Structure formats: C-alpha cells, structure tokens
Amino acid sequence: MRYAETGYNLEIDLATGNIERVETDPKVMETHLGGLGTSVKLHWDRVGPEVKPFDDENMLIFSSGVLNATPAFSANRTVVTFVSPESDLLAYPMMGGFWSAELKYAGYDKVILRNKSPKWVYVWINNDKVELRDASHLVGKGALETQDLIRRELNQPNAQVAAIGIAGENRCFTASIEQGRSSASRLGGGAVLGDKKVKAVAVRGTKDINLARGEEFMKHMMDMMKYINFRNENPIPDVMTILSGIGSPQEMVHTDEQWHTENFMWGNARTRRRGFWSKEISEEWPKVQKEGIKRLISCMNCPQHCGALISYKDTPRYMAKCFGKLTYAMAAYVDNMEFAWKTLQRATEYGLDSFSTPQIIAFGIELYEAGILTDKDFEGAPNDKEGRFIWLLDRVARREGIGDVLADGVYRAARKIGNGAEQFDHNTIKKHEQLPLKLGTLDPLYYLMYSTNEKISITQIEGNWPQSAFATMEQRENFVKDWPQLPDESWKQWLLEWDQRGEKAIPFYPTPEICSEIVDWMEMLHNIDDACCVCAGMSSFCLKPPYHIHNYPKIISSATGLDLDEGSLKKIVNRSRNLHRAFNNRRGMARVDEKPPADHWKRRWPELEENLLSTYYKFKGWDQNGIPTKERLHELDLDYVAEDLEKRGILKDGQD
C-alpha cells in the first residue's frame, strides 16, 4: 500500500488524445519526496535543454505534494512546472485552493501534459474516468467564467477547475492559470497551457488517501493547532503588521497599508511616495476595502483567512488574495481602492499575473511619456490615467497593437522596442519582473535571495529571519527568547549582535558566511514546503511558523512511512534543489545572470557583492560559475547529472 501519495500519475498526450494512468516508482518518493521535487526529476529526464517554451516537448505538469489531501494544515498548494516563455528556465508557480487535494482524491499525484492538441480542449478527470472534451465554445471566455461554465456543463458544482483566460489563449508571457481563490501566476504557465490548446483542467475525486501512522500524525496536527491558536492570539511585537501573524500575507484582513504604499515603488518601480498614507487615505481605503470584501475565505484545510470574495458596487464577484489589491492602483498612480478592485477583477478574468502585468503596463506608459512610444502606438487610448491604463491592459491581454510587444514582458519588450527602451527595464532578474522594491543600502541577505533562487522571486525564500535588525537590545532579546524554529540555538547570537548602525549593521553584517547559512536555511524550508505543497505562509515565508525543520521530518514520516530525520530530509530537498539548479545551468544560466537590477539599492558595494556570491556558491557546493560541483552532485547521489554536465562541457573536471 502507498501512503500519503496515490502512486499514480496521469499522462496525457494531447496530440494523439492518448491517456495513461502510470504507476510511479515508490523509490522516487524516497529520493525526491513529491511536489516540486519529483516534477523537477521528470523534467530533467524528459525535457532536454534544446526544448523551447512553445515546443511540443515542453511538458506542463500539475502536481500535488506529499501532504496534500491529508489532514495536514495548509497542505493545499498545486505546483505547476514548465519551461517559461519569459525566462527560458524551469518555472514553478504555485496555486492554493482545493485543486491539488481533489486530484489526489481522484487517484493521481500529477497530471502530465505532453505535446499539443490540434483543437481546443479541456481535461475532465472524474476518478477513473478521464477524457478530453471539446472546448471550442469556451474560447474567448474569461478564466473565472470558464470555471463556472464547465461546472454547469458537467453538472458538477464541486469540481475544481484550473482555467486560462484570453491572455493564455493569446500566449501572453505573464498569463496565469486561475483556480478558485488562487492562481499559478508567475512566468507564463497560462501561455504554455494556451499553446497546448488546453483551456482548463477540471477534477473531481472521491477516493481515500492513506496515512502510514494515522494516530501519530494526528497528534502532530493537534500540537500544531495549539501553536496556531497561540500565534493568532499573540502576534509578534516590534515587526510590521504583515509579519506579526502567520499565513500567506493577510492583505484581505489588514487594512493599514501605510508600509506597503509608502515603501513599495509606484509606476514602473520608479517612485516612492513618502507621506501617501494621509488621514484622508487612511480612512477611505479601509472603507472601500471592507465594502468590497463580502467574506473572508480559506484554502483547503487552513485555519487562516488569507483570501476574500470580492464584489465592489457593480464589479462581478471574484476571489482575491495578497497584493493584487495594491499592484494595479500603485502601477497606475491611481489613488483609490475602487480602481484597484475593478482592475483586479478584469485582469483575473483575462488570466494575467498581477505582479508582473501592472509593471509591464506602467513600463509601456512610461515609454510613451518619454517619447519612445508614440501617439500612433497609443492611438485610441483615453487621456485620463485610469482609462489609459485599462486600455493598455486590454491590448496586452488580446495582443493587439503595442500590447502584442508588451505581452512578452518588460525585458523582451524593451529590446524589441529599442530606441533607449532598455534603460527603462530596471526591475527584472533573469528576464522576470520583480517586486517593485528600491532600497537604500545593500542588504546582503536580500542580495543572495534575489540573485540565486530558482523561483526568481524574493517571495520564495524570505521569511523566517527578520527583515531588518531590531532597534534595541531589549527587542532582540524578546524575539530570540522563544524561537524553537531555529536550526541551531547558537544562531540567536547573530540576531542579538545585528544592529541598525555601526560595524554589525548592513551591508557588512551579517557576514557573507552567516548570510550563506541563513539563506540556505530559508531556501531549504521552501523546498520542503514545495515538495509537500504546504503553504509557505505556514512555514518558510513567515516568522516563527508552525512548520519547521524540527517537526517536518516527524510529520512527513508519520504520513508516508518513511523514516526521516532532519539530516535525511535536508538531503532529499538539497538533491532536488541541485537537480533544479543543474537543469537551469544546462539551459545556459550561470553566475553572470545572478545579479539584482543596478538601481535596486542606492548604495552598492560591488566587491562585497562578488564576495557574497562567491562565499554562497562555495557553501552550496557550487563552482564559481554557480554550477554544482562533481563532488556535491556525488554527495547527493546525482552522479548521472555530473556526467551529463561534463559531457556538455558545462562542468569541467577539477573546476573550482
């Protein structure tokens, strides 16, 4: 009997319509666990470095994790993996909700889509019955509308549906895959799904998932529930509101947005509006937010309420989460929440990533204001900033006119447009739009986070370590007093010594050696989350979370029957992490690509940055070009990877 996993993947050849229920090797769970880990292994084995994002051979995999569909709190993520049209690297956006659990209840751990369909289809999975159904009547429909239409067509109100809108149909490089209250947003999964002519994947399941040691597992969950209740009743003091609790960023719960609106950048990541959160705004925005939220909602088996059902005035109902409530208004320089709610609904129906897309539109408008784009490019656009922003959003989603160029993302659009447009591309890493942050002094931890993670987004690895030093020793002592999540008690001294000014302040503290330890620890937790498909808001993203390195091995072991301790769990996720790294190295990624935008910090220390990168590479067991060494790969039982990299001339024998 298989525990925690179903033991079967669903493989669909879209070109032929062939559907197979494929039994998986139980040893793969022992070596890569599940979720992202096992998906990376599949991509390594079956997608060569010559495969382009819109080639038939680019697989798109919907994957559950090893804890999905169990009683594990907040184990509700679906990880979607594919070669990204934006970065040309292996992407893995994740979505919450109920989809991954439903897939496992139907009897599958993954859905693997190969090749391309000759006509538009959607996939319908109903336990053992799986079919490709005609979707021609859904072409041109919105992502949310498509979900509703499919449920009605199937007469399955409880089916979970992941769908694309017209942005995905038109292969916009920031097209998302929308599902319920969540989405797999970043790096263009919706474009790859649209290229394969798959409008949606719907699933309904009624089977059971087995636990190896159920009583032991539930005891761990009860202990965790006690801690969750404690944290909800005792927010962490002396940190910003968004970091004081647990769960994904509670943007639907919190209404005080002074920190984000005054510290994140507006427009094309250009302007910090100090003093924006005036008395008038601080009254108006929370009022409109509360009027727009009809009720707070959760994902599968989560005690928190990070999402919300939104309907403001005549705006159709939709579900929202996180920073989408801010990104469009801030990008457009529109100072009201009504615009935010309406624009977010429109973009969600289009199926567009609400982090990248607002920056892309702001970038286009900035080029127009600079005279690089002309009146001809904006012919027919309204003169007011709200109308012009929506007009350009519509054209990006439909790939019309200048929108066809912008739909490739800021990096590629800048180089297509030319004439100085490249200078306005100042917020991308590895061709991907980042959070609109521009800071004062180089932060060594953030430098490594931004530069080196395979997700290409700081949101993937920030979290368990405070974002800045505490002002007083009393605050530091209070913080470290109760911190069982740390991998080692000795680390407390690092935080106690970390100061806001002086020798023990950024950029020279934490030291490159300490930074390497901290970043590796936070990254490791994200990789555990992504193998289990646990929400990072209950683990790697937040301060002092319920899941951590000391209880994760026990929880996973009681669910799966594996006999894991901290060391063996670390080895599994390090194996998957290095395999992912090697996959991207094989596609050309190297040290030269791992640098934040030039204006990310006002005060930079190039020599320190190079030292940080070199120290971290050495700590990770990578050579100085950022490629895992033969010795490191051997330690992780990845000798076949070393052989492949050597054969291709990427890894040279004896290279340091």
XYZ file of C-alpha atoms in Angstrom:
656
model
C 0.000 0.000 0.000
C 1.204 3.535 -0.802
C 0.956 6.087 1.965
C 0.332 9.846 1.549
C 0.729 9.541 -2.242
C -1.599 7.755 -4.654
C 1.266 6.128 -6.537
C -0.128 7.105 -9.945
C 0.434 9.926 -12.420
C -1.976 10.810 -15.192
C -0.135 11.232 -18.501
C -1.939 12.835 -21.432
C -0.554 13.052 -24.954
C -2.556 15.967 -26.315
C -1.515 15.326 -29.908
C -2.967 11.803 -30.037
C -5.514 12.015 -27.215
C -3.865 9.042 -25.500
C -4.487 8.966 -21.724
C -2.495 6.726 -19.395
C -2.662 6.009 -15.684
C 1.010 5.397 -14.907
C 2.173 3.745 -11.708
C 5.151 5.544 -10.186
C 8.260 4.059 -8.618
C 7.983 4.298 -4.791
C 11.739 4.897 -4.629
C 11.240 8.261 -6.322
C 9.396 9.499 -3.233
C 12.343 8.333 -1.122
C 14.772 10.329 -3.256
C 12.707 13.424 -4.195
C 9.662 13.267 -1.878
C 6.927 14.772 -4.087
C 5.542 18.013 -5.469
C 8.275 20.166 -6.961
C 10.972 17.590 -6.203
C 9.504 14.775 -8.285
C 8.386 17.206 -11.016
C 11.949 18.521 -11.418
C 13.116 14.914 -11.805
C 10.569 14.338 -14.580
C 11.643 17.481 -16.417
C 15.323 16.567 -16.131
C 14.676 13.095 -17.540
C 12.367 14.122 -20.353
C 12.854 17.766 -21.370
C 16.220 18.461 -22.994
C 17.992 21.825 -22.910
C 17.213 22.354 -26.586
C 13.436 22.382 -25.911
C 11.867 25.831 -26.255
C 8.846 27.008 -24.233
C 6.403 26.600 -27.118
C 7.849 23.360 -28.470
C 5.695 20.243 -28.331
C 8.221 18.643 -25.986
C 7.805 21.271 -23.253
C 5.825 19.353 -20.655
C 3.446 21.145 -18.313
C 2.903 19.294 -15.042
C 0.227 19.949 -12.437
C 1.480 18.360 -9.240
C 0.150 17.746 -5.773
C 2.551 17.339 -2.866
C 3.181 14.538 -0.452
C 0.932 16.086 2.251
C -1.950 17.234 0.030
C -5.323 15.599 0.792
C -4.110 14.523 4.245
C -5.294 16.312 7.402
C -2.083 18.394 7.361
C -2.923 22.038 7.962
C -2.486 24.281 4.906
C -1.196 21.500 2.635
C -3.151 22.872 -0.306
C -0.712 24.085 -2.961
C -0.598 22.869 -6.544
C 2.801 23.333 -8.163
C 2.813 23.862 -11.937
C 6.124 23.245 -13.723
C 7.166 24.125 -17.285
C 9.922 25.844 -19.233
C 8.985 29.518 -19.034
C 8.498 31.659 -22.153
C 9.722 34.641 -20.131
C 12.902 33.272 -18.527
C 13.534 30.171 -20.706
C 14.216 28.362 -17.395
C 12.203 25.830 -15.375
C 9.392 27.721 -13.646
C 7.199 26.547 -10.789
C 4.369 28.928 -9.825
C 2.024 27.559 -7.179
C -1.682 27.999 -6.508
C -3.701 27.416 -3.375
C -7.329 26.417 -3.053
C -8.669 22.855 -3.295
C -7.437 21.611 -6.682
C -4.452 19.525 -5.539
C -6.440 17.696 -2.872
C -9.197 16.941 -5.388
C -6.599 15.487 -7.771
C -5.346 13.070 -5.128
C -8.884 12.120 -4.142
C -9.368 11.258 -7.836
C -6.383 8.902 -7.588
C -3.461 10.857 -9.082
C -0.397 12.688 -7.805
C 0.312 14.579 -11.036
C -1.219 15.467 -14.378
C 1.460 15.482 -17.089
C 0.528 17.240 -20.337
C 2.675 16.431 -23.378
C 2.633 17.773 -26.932
C -0.194 19.943 -28.310
C -3.832 19.398 -29.080
C -4.948 20.060 -32.676
C -8.086 21.787 -31.327
C -9.171 23.487 -28.118
C -9.980 21.019 -25.331
C -10.396 20.827 -21.603
C -9.430 17.875 -19.445
C -12.126 16.276 -17.277
C -10.908 13.955 -14.515
C -13.630 12.176 -12.550
C -11.935 9.455 -10.516
C -11.043 6.698 -13.005
C -12.868 8.362 -15.891
C -10.643 10.816 -17.748
C -11.483 12.476 -21.046
C -10.521 15.313 -23.342
C -13.639 17.348 -24.067
C -14.255 19.918 -26.768
C -13.614 23.480 -25.559
C -14.328 25.431 -28.747
C -17.326 27.073 -27.070
C -15.075 28.316 -24.257
C -12.558 30.120 -26.452
C -12.660 33.835 -25.697
C -14.257 33.283 -22.302
C -12.692 34.610 -19.124
C -10.822 32.390 -16.692
C -13.495 32.729 -13.995
C -16.372 32.439 -16.455
C -14.803 29.279 -17.886
C -14.700 27.643 -14.459
C -18.412 28.313 -13.910
C -19.396 27.179 -17.412
C -17.507 23.889 -17.046
C -19.088 23.103 -13.681
C -22.548 23.725 -15.113
C -21.798 21.731 -18.276
C -20.611 18.761 -16.214
C -23.319 19.220 -13.590
C -20.512 19.030 -11.046
C -20.746 22.051 -8.716
C -17.919 20.673 -6.543
C -15.452 20.096 -9.371
C -12.215 22.022 -9.024
C -11.293 23.807 -12.258
C -7.993 25.417 -13.246
C -8.501 27.577 -16.339
C -6.914 30.219 -18.528
C -8.466 33.388 -19.884
C -7.832 35.097 -23.193
C -4.312 36.095 -22.104
C -3.395 32.414 -22.019
C -5.128 31.774 -25.320
C -3.014 34.555 -26.829
C 0.183 33.239 -25.224
C 0.899 36.373 -23.196
C 4.142 35.648 -21.369
C 2.641 36.614 -17.993
C -0.591 34.670 -18.447
C -1.735 32.867 -15.304
C -3.706 29.716 -14.586
C -6.663 30.704 -12.407
C -8.350 28.390 -9.937
C -10.913 29.296 -7.293
C -9.365 31.816 -4.934
C -5.840 31.337 -6.210
C -3.683 31.156 -9.310
C -0.398 29.819 -10.660
C 0.642 33.224 -11.828
C 4.268 33.884 -12.493
C 6.413 33.205 -15.562
C 3.712 32.283 -18.048
C 2.177 28.903 -17.269
C -1.077 30.163 -18.793
C 0.756 30.870 -22.040
C 2.188 27.336 -22.185
C -1.233 25.829 -21.426
C -2.758 28.031 -24.125
C -0.061 26.986 -26.584
C -1.096 23.386 -25.959
C -4.717 24.431 -26.651
C -5.901 23.345 -23.203
C -8.485 25.767 -21.845
C -8.883 24.109 -18.457
C -8.274 21.049 -16.308
C -11.268 20.050 -14.172
C -11.142 17.385 -11.490
C -13.495 15.635 -9.076
C -12.392 12.849 -6.747
C -13.975 10.744 -4.018
C -11.242 8.241 -3.100
C -9.278 7.956 0.129
C -5.666 8.811 0.944
C -3.910 6.536 3.413
C -1.618 7.567 6.247
C 1.133 5.263 7.454
C 0.710 6.087 11.156
C -2.535 7.970 11.476
C -2.719 8.347 15.245
C 0.825 9.674 15.432
C 0.153 12.024 12.530
C -2.958 13.479 14.173
C -1.063 14.079 17.399
C 1.378 16.237 15.449
C -1.565 18.145 13.976
C -3.129 18.718 17.396
C 0.174 20.075 18.702
C 0.352 22.327 15.677
C -3.202 23.569 16.222
C -2.289 24.626 19.740
C 0.619 26.612 18.377
C -1.509 28.184 15.603
C -4.077 29.291 18.191
C -1.301 30.697 20.364
C 0.187 32.669 17.471
C -3.196 34.040 16.427
C -3.712 35.283 19.970
C -0.137 36.561 20.356
C 1.137 38.444 17.281
C 4.881 39.076 17.210
C 5.638 42.563 18.564
C 8.040 45.131 17.071
C 7.588 43.996 13.442
C 5.328 45.342 10.694
C 1.722 44.141 10.858
C 2.031 41.864 7.833
C 4.855 39.915 9.548
C 3.306 39.706 13.001
C 0.974 36.785 12.263
C 1.030 33.554 10.269
C -0.449 32.520 6.942
C 0.012 33.988 3.480
C 0.215 37.793 3.522
C -3.095 38.734 5.115
C -3.860 41.529 2.697
C -7.592 40.918 2.834
C -7.611 41.074 6.623
C -5.294 44.041 7.165
C -6.401 47.495 6.050
C -3.439 49.588 7.227
C -1.321 49.814 4.068
C 0.957 52.667 5.065
C 4.071 50.471 4.972
C 3.427 48.997 1.525
C 2.154 52.147 -0.186
C 4.988 54.293 1.167
C 7.846 51.785 0.830
C 6.975 49.835 -2.321
C 7.523 51.746 -5.557
C 4.744 53.156 -7.748
C 4.539 53.133 -11.545
C 7.284 51.166 -13.289
C 9.043 50.586 -9.938
C 10.258 54.195 -10.035
C 8.654 56.345 -7.343
C 8.426 56.003 -3.584
C 5.560 58.125 -2.296
C 6.533 59.051 1.232
C 3.577 60.534 3.111
C 0.993 58.930 0.804
C -0.966 57.354 3.673
C -2.641 60.597 4.698
C -5.538 60.904 7.126
C -7.955 61.001 4.186
C -6.455 57.922 2.501
C -6.237 56.037 5.814
C -9.998 56.448 6.174
C -11.069 55.999 2.544
C -9.028 52.929 1.543
C -10.009 50.713 4.512
C -13.653 51.744 3.977
C -13.594 50.733 0.296
C -11.688 47.544 1.131
C -14.298 46.490 3.670
C -17.139 47.375 1.291
C -15.535 45.247 -1.428
C -14.986 42.160 0.724
C -18.122 40.052 1.006
C -16.464 37.395 3.144
C -13.014 36.090 4.009
C -12.100 32.640 2.689
C -9.522 29.911 3.242
C -7.806 27.275 1.167
C -8.142 23.541 1.800
C -7.771 22.641 5.474
C -6.349 26.000 6.517
C -7.345 27.756 9.749
C -6.360 31.191 8.405
C -8.337 33.507 6.093
C -5.891 34.919 3.567
C -8.305 35.350 0.670
C -11.624 37.074 0.154
C -14.711 37.071 -2.035
C -14.795 40.493 -3.679
C -17.618 42.460 -5.253
C -17.474 46.239 -5.177
C -20.564 48.074 -6.470
C -21.249 46.660 -9.959
C -17.996 44.636 -10.212
C -18.730 40.923 -10.795
C -17.771 38.649 -7.930
C -14.305 37.154 -7.854
C -11.849 35.842 -5.285
C -8.696 37.759 -4.414
C -5.578 37.303 -2.352
C -2.332 39.001 -1.455
C -1.045 42.192 -3.095
C -3.324 42.294 -6.120
C -5.423 44.818 -4.224
C -2.466 47.241 -4.427
C -0.444 46.400 -7.541
C -2.706 47.859 -10.244
C -3.561 51.069 -8.393
C 0.090 51.691 -7.497
C 1.305 50.938 -11.028
C -1.260 53.345 -12.484
C -0.717 56.100 -9.870
C -4.441 55.959 -9.092
C -5.174 56.891 -5.517
C -8.354 54.953 -4.889
C -9.243 51.399 -3.987
C -12.269 51.317 -6.301
C -9.924 51.313 -9.303
C -7.934 48.519 -7.656
C -10.935 46.242 -7.128
C -12.310 46.779 -10.639
C -8.983 46.400 -12.427
C -8.018 43.297 -10.466
C -11.311 41.638 -11.452
C -10.728 42.451 -15.111
C -7.147 41.161 -15.032
C -8.159 37.988 -13.179
C -10.799 37.262 -15.816
C -8.171 37.809 -18.501
C -5.888 35.430 -16.598
C -2.892 37.716 -16.014
C -0.252 37.694 -13.298
C -0.980 40.650 -11.004
C 2.676 41.152 -10.023
C 4.285 41.305 -13.473
C 1.430 42.738 -15.555
C 0.970 46.053 -13.696
C 4.681 46.758 -14.092
C 4.545 45.907 -17.799
C 1.677 48.347 -18.366
C 3.394 51.052 -16.276
C 6.537 50.428 -18.337
C 4.588 50.985 -21.562
C 3.061 54.217 -20.281
C 6.467 55.425 -19.086
C 7.902 54.806 -22.575
C 5.027 56.823 -24.044
C 5.626 59.718 -21.650
C 9.344 59.593 -22.540
C 8.555 59.800 -26.264
C 9.916 56.313 -27.044
C 6.420 55.055 -27.815
C 4.371 57.457 -29.933
C 0.818 58.688 -30.390
C 0.483 56.063 -33.119
C 1.190 53.335 -30.564
C -1.460 54.825 -28.254
C -3.993 55.732 -30.939
C -7.479 55.477 -29.435
C -6.293 55.499 -25.834
C -8.207 57.682 -23.343
C -6.351 60.696 -21.966
C -7.042 60.045 -18.294
C -4.592 57.766 -16.462
C -7.270 55.306 -15.308
C -8.727 54.861 -18.788
C -5.326 54.711 -20.474
C -4.129 52.025 -18.064
C -7.211 49.848 -18.670
C -6.942 50.427 -22.425
C -3.384 49.118 -22.400
C -4.309 46.188 -20.133
C -6.939 45.163 -22.704
C -4.402 45.304 -25.521
C -1.818 43.279 -23.661
C -4.362 40.535 -22.927
C -5.501 40.493 -26.562
C -2.014 41.054 -28.053
C -3.301 43.997 -30.072
C -1.051 46.759 -31.389
C 1.648 47.768 -28.921
C 0.097 45.272 -26.485
C 1.464 42.488 -28.667
C 5.009 43.662 -27.908
C 4.414 44.352 -24.207
C 2.819 40.932 -23.734
C 6.320 39.415 -23.945
C 7.257 41.076 -20.636
C 9.428 44.092 -19.847
C 12.816 42.558 -20.697
C 11.908 41.283 -24.144
C 9.632 44.215 -24.997
C 12.388 46.719 -24.170
C 14.729 45.035 -26.632
C 12.080 44.800 -29.344
C 11.179 48.469 -28.993
C 14.778 49.707 -28.707
C 15.455 53.441 -29.062
C 16.504 53.638 -25.404
C 13.686 51.471 -24.024
C 16.290 49.150 -22.495
C 17.076 51.851 -19.917
C 13.528 51.539 -18.587
C 13.992 47.819 -17.932
C 15.373 48.218 -14.426
C 13.392 45.782 -12.321
C 13.934 42.362 -13.884
C 16.160 39.456 -12.887
C 16.672 36.664 -15.413
C 14.142 38.423 -17.675
C 11.441 38.351 -14.963
C 9.712 41.278 -13.234
C 10.435 41.526 -9.504
C 8.559 43.072 -6.602
C 8.657 46.869 -7.011
C 11.258 47.475 -4.289
C 14.046 50.025 -4.451
C 16.035 50.305 -1.249
C 18.733 52.429 0.340
C 21.685 50.327 1.452
C 22.686 46.942 0.050
C 21.203 44.173 2.203
C 23.452 41.084 1.976
C 20.679 38.592 2.786
C 18.338 40.077 0.203
C 21.159 40.250 -2.327
C 21.572 36.471 -2.182
C 17.817 35.854 -2.100
C 17.144 37.942 -5.190
C 20.140 36.689 -7.099
C 20.278 32.945 -6.640
C 16.882 31.341 -6.079
C 15.425 29.260 -8.907
C 11.966 30.792 -8.441
C 13.470 34.164 -9.402
C 11.391 35.927 -6.774
C 12.253 37.095 -3.286
C 8.858 35.933 -2.053
C 10.090 32.365 -2.401
C 12.782 32.472 0.271
C 12.260 35.389 2.630
C 10.535 34.676 5.878
C 11.931 33.007 8.957
C 14.673 35.568 9.563
C 13.559 39.139 10.427
C 13.721 41.544 7.508
C 15.740 44.117 9.439
C 17.631 44.462 12.694
C 15.688 45.421 15.813
C 16.419 48.875 17.202
C 17.073 47.895 20.815
C 18.734 45.005 22.630
C 15.531 44.507 24.617
C 13.586 43.873 21.418
C 16.219 41.409 20.195
C 16.279 39.531 23.475
C 12.491 39.291 23.498
C 12.495 37.955 19.931
C 15.097 35.221 20.479
C 13.666 34.156 23.849
C 11.120 31.835 22.241
C 12.478 30.706 18.862
C 12.391 26.894 18.619
C 12.199 27.024 14.810
C 15.900 27.881 14.512
C 18.111 25.084 13.208
C 20.656 25.794 15.937
C 20.440 27.729 19.208
C 23.792 29.376 18.525
C 22.173 31.366 15.709
C 20.417 33.551 18.279
C 23.693 35.348 18.864
C 23.728 36.518 15.255
C 20.428 38.320 15.738
C 21.468 39.719 19.114
C 24.581 41.239 17.520
C 22.765 42.518 14.418
C 22.392 46.281 14.731
C 20.822 49.067 12.702
C 24.051 51.089 12.650
C 27.745 50.536 13.111
C 30.046 47.611 12.401
C 27.324 44.997 12.924
C 24.848 46.584 10.506
C 24.186 46.097 6.800
C 25.907 45.869 4.374
C 28.784 44.175 6.223
C 26.677 42.254 8.728
C 25.511 39.554 8.671
C 28.833 38.441 7.195
C 28.922 36.505 3.902
C 29.462 33.277 5.876
C 26.481 33.926 8.173
C 24.336 35.063 5.245
C 25.086 31.803 3.456
C 23.840 29.801 6.447
C 20.663 31.863 6.866
C 19.725 31.963 3.178
C 20.387 28.236 2.775
C 18.159 27.512 5.791
C 15.253 29.606 4.493
C 15.639 28.198 0.993
C 15.684 24.645 2.377
C 12.370 25.234 4.156
C 10.791 26.480 0.929
C 11.981 23.363 -0.853
C 10.402 21.178 1.849
C 7.167 23.160 1.523
C 7.215 22.788 -2.248
C 7.730 19.026 -2.057
C 4.855 18.714 0.436
C 2.846 21.507 -1.226
C 2.351 23.244 2.107
C 1.549 26.955 2.004
C 4.717 28.942 2.684
C 2.631 31.244 4.863
C 2.526 28.489 7.474
C 6.189 27.624 7.124
C 9.003 29.236 5.160
C 7.506 32.664 4.452
C 6.662 33.912 7.928
C 8.394 34.484 11.253
C 8.231 31.626 13.796
C 5.900 29.374 11.762
C 4.008 26.188 12.756
C 6.032 24.001 10.323
C 9.811 23.960 10.732
C 12.853 21.722 10.360
C 12.366 20.086 13.760
C 8.787 18.856 13.255
C 8.643 18.429 9.474
C 10.571 15.097 9.483
C 8.159 13.641 12.070
C 5.059 14.824 10.208
C 6.275 13.544 6.828
C 7.421 10.235 8.312
C 4.111 9.524 10.047
C 2.248 10.339 6.803
C 4.442 8.405 4.366
C 6.027 5.659 6.450
C 9.489 6.948 5.545
C 11.949 7.014 8.424
C 13.228 10.582 8.116
C 15.303 12.659 10.477
C 16.450 16.232 9.904
C 19.600 15.151 8.073
C 17.867 12.798 5.658
C 15.101 15.310 4.894
C 17.690 18.004 4.183
C 19.479 15.642 1.808
C 16.291 14.935 -0.138
C 15.418 18.576 -0.702
C 19.047 19.505 -1.399
C 19.083 16.769 -4.028
C 16.023 18.246 -5.712
C 17.354 21.793 -5.367
C 20.655 20.901 -7.037
C 18.888 18.963 -9.783
C 16.750 22.033 -10.473
C 19.892 24.161 -10.499
C 21.594 21.807 -12.944
C 18.501 21.827 -15.209
C 18.752 25.607 -15.473
C 22.554 25.504 -15.839
C 22.007 23.142 -18.752
C 19.808 25.834 -20.312
C 22.592 28.406 -20.009
C 22.030 30.011 -16.599
C 25.270 30.977 -14.844
C 26.849 33.489 -12.499
C 26.537 36.349 -14.965
C 22.723 36.102 -14.667
C 22.626 36.283 -10.885
C 22.568 39.966 -10.076
C 19.833 42.359 -8.951
C 18.955 45.424 -11.043
C 21.572 48.179 -10.983
C 19.313 50.635 -9.139
C 17.871 48.169 -6.640
C 19.894 49.821 -3.867
C 21.159 53.407 -3.857
C 24.368 52.372 -2.089
C 26.144 49.362 -3.588
C 29.455 47.619 -2.826
C 30.433 45.617 -5.947
C 33.380 43.910 -4.263
C 31.187 42.820 -1.337
C 28.515 41.550 -3.732
C 31.052 39.400 -5.557
C 32.319 38.093 -2.211
C 28.774 37.275 -1.105
C 28.106 35.325 -4.279
C 31.445 33.504 -4.152
C 31.005 32.591 -0.483
C 27.471 31.354 -1.039
C 28.438 29.301 -4.082
C 31.205 27.637 -2.096
C 28.846 26.983 0.819
C 26.331 25.363 -1.540
C 28.979 23.164 -3.141
C 28.857 25.003 -6.477
C 31.764 26.167 -8.572
C 32.401 29.865 -9.064
C 30.152 29.912 -12.109
C 27.222 28.755 -9.974
C 27.206 25.126 -11.169
C 27.041 22.219 -8.693
C 30.445 20.528 -8.474
C 31.043 16.884 -9.250
C 31.722 16.273 -5.543
C 28.488 17.931 -4.464
C 26.457 16.008 -7.006
C 28.086 12.763 -5.879
C 27.171 13.501 -2.236
C 23.555 13.853 -3.343
C 23.527 10.662 -5.459
C 23.355 12.747 -8.633
C 26.342 11.279 -10.461
C 24.258 10.967 -13.625
C 23.789 14.740 -13.536
C 27.536 15.349 -13.208
C 28.169 13.057 -16.177
C 25.631 14.957 -18.283
C 27.067 18.367 -17.370
C 30.611 17.165 -18.056
C 29.601 15.698 -21.403
C 28.122 19.046 -22.418
C 31.207 20.964 -21.290
C 29.238 22.858 -18.627
C 31.112 21.239 -15.742
C 34.824 20.754 -16.223
C 36.844 18.207 -14.257
C 38.694 19.832 -11.382
C 36.943 23.172 -11.925
C 36.675 25.243 -8.744
